C-alpha positions as a printed Julia matrix, in Angstrom:
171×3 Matrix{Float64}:
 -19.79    1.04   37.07
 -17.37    3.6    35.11
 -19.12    4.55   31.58
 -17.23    3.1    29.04
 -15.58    6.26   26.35
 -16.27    4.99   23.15
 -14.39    7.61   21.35
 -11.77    4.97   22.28
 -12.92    2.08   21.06
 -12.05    1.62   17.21
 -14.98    1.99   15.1
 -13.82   -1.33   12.79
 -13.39   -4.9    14.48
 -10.19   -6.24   12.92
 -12.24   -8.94   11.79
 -14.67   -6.66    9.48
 -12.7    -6.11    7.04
 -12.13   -7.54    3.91
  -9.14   -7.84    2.33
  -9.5    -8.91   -1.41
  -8.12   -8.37   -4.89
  -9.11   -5.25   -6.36
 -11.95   -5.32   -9.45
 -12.17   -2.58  -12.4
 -15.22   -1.13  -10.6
 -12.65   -0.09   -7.87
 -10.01    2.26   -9.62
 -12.24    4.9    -9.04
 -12.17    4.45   -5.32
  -8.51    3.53   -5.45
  -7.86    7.36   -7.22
  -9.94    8.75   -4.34
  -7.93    7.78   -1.71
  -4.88    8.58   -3.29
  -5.82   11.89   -3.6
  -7.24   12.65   -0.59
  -3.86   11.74    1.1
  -2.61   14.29    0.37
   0.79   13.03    0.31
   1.17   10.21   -2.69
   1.97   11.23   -5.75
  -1.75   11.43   -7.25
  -1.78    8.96  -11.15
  -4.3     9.89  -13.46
  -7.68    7.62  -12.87
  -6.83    5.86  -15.93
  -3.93    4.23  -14.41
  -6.13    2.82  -11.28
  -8.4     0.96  -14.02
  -5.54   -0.09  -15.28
  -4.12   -1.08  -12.07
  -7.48   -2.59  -10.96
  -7.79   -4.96  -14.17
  -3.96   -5.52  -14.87
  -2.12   -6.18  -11.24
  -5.19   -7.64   -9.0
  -3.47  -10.89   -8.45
  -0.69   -8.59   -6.96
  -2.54   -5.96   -5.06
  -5.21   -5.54   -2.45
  -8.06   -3.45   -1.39
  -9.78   -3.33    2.03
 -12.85   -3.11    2.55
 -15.84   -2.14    5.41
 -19.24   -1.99    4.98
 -19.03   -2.79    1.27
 -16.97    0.09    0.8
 -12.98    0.37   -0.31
 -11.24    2.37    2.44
  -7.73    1.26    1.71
  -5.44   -0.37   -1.08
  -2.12   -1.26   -1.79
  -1.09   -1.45   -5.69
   2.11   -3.52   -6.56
   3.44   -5.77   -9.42
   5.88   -8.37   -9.97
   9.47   -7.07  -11.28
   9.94   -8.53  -14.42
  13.3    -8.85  -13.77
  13.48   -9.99  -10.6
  10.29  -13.07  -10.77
  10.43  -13.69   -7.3
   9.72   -9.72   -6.4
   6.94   -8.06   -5.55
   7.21   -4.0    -5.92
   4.95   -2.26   -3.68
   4.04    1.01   -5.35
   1.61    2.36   -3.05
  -0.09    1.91    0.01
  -3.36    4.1     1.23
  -5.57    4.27    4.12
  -9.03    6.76    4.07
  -7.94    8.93    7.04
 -11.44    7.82    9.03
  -9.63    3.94    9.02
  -6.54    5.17    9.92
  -4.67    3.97   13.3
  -6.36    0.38   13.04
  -3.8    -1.21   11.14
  -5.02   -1.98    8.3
  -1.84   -0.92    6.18
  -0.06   -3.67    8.38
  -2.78   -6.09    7.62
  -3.12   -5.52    4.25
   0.72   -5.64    3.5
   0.58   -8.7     5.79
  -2.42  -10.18    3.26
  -0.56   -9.66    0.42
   2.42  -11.37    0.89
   0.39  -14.05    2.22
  -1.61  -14.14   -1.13
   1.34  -13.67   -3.45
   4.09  -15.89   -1.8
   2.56  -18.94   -3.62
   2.72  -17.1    -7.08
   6.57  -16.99   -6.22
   6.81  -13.72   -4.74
   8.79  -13.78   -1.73
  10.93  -10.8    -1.47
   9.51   -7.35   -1.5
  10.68   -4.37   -3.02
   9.28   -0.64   -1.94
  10.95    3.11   -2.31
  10.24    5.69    0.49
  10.91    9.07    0.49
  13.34    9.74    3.56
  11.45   12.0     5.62
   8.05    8.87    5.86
   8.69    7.55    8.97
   5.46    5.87    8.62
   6.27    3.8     5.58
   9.73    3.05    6.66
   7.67    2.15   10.51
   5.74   -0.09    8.42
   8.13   -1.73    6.22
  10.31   -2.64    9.2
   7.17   -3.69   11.19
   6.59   -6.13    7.68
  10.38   -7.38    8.32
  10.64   -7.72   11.74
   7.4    -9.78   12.12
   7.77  -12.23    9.4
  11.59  -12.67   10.69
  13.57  -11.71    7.26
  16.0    -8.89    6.77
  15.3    -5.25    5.78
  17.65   -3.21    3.29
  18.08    0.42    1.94
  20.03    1.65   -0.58
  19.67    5.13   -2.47
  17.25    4.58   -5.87
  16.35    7.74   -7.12
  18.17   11.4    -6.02
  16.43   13.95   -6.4
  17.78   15.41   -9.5
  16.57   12.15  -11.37
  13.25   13.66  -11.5
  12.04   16.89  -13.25
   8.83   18.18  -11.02
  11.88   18.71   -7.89
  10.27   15.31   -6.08
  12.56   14.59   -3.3
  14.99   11.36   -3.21
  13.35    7.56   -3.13
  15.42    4.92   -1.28
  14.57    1.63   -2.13
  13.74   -0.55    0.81
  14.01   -4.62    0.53
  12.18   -7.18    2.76
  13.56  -10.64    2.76
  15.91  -10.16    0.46
């Protein structure tokens, strides 16, 4: 019998993970990951309390082994009622390639849709092909359309962050 490589068996069964709204006790852990991405724009940890006890009913934090390895923060537009803004969306590198962005997202709209939230709303920066992979992923397997349109150019911001396009699932 062939020995079995584990190095290529995921470390995380899809079905141990949690998905669940996130609590004030979890902004720290939310700031965490965002900075150790290295690539979102990093809030100050006051704004993940915030987040945490302000917009749970519209985010979501995964979790293994009692610990918070991924979270996606997002609110409902108060202009648009029946949108839900994605702001953003983080995976611990050590979770990363098990889909748990896709699941989470996936969760989400799941748990929002019967608050009224059926469209989503998102901006990427033009050079994530992972976000925009995802997004369309989102679209593609729940059968709605996907939009872009330009949102921010770069000269709308003053620290030289590079242009947002605003991406829209089901709408």
């Amino acid at each position: 019998m062939k020995p079995v490589d584990t190095r290529a068996i995921p470390t995380t069964a899809p079905d141990a993970v949690l998905f669940r709204s996130p609590q004030i006790d979890d902004g720290v852990r939310l700031w965490e990951i965002a900075r150790d991405s290295k690539v979102l724009d990093l809030n100050s940890s006051y704004a993940y309390l915030l987040w945490c006890r302000d917009f749970s009913a519209t985010s979501i934090v995964a979790e293994v082994d009692g610990r918070v390895v991924g979270f996606i923060s997002g609110y409902s537009r108060p202009s648009e009622a029946q949108t839900l803004f994605v702001w953003q969306v983080a995976v611990d590198e050590e979770q990363r390639g098990k889909a748990i962005a896709a699941r989470m997202l996936d969760t989400l709209m799941d748990r929002t849709a019967p608050l009224g939230l059926t469209c989503l709303e998102t901006t990427i920066s033009p050079d994530n092909t992972a976000s925009i992979a995802l997004f369309t992923a989102l679209a593609r397997g729940r059968g709605v359309p996907i939009s872009k349109q330009t949102l921010f150019a770069p000269n709308d911001f003053p620290d030289g962050h590079e242009a947002e396009d605003l991406f829209l699932v089901g709408a």
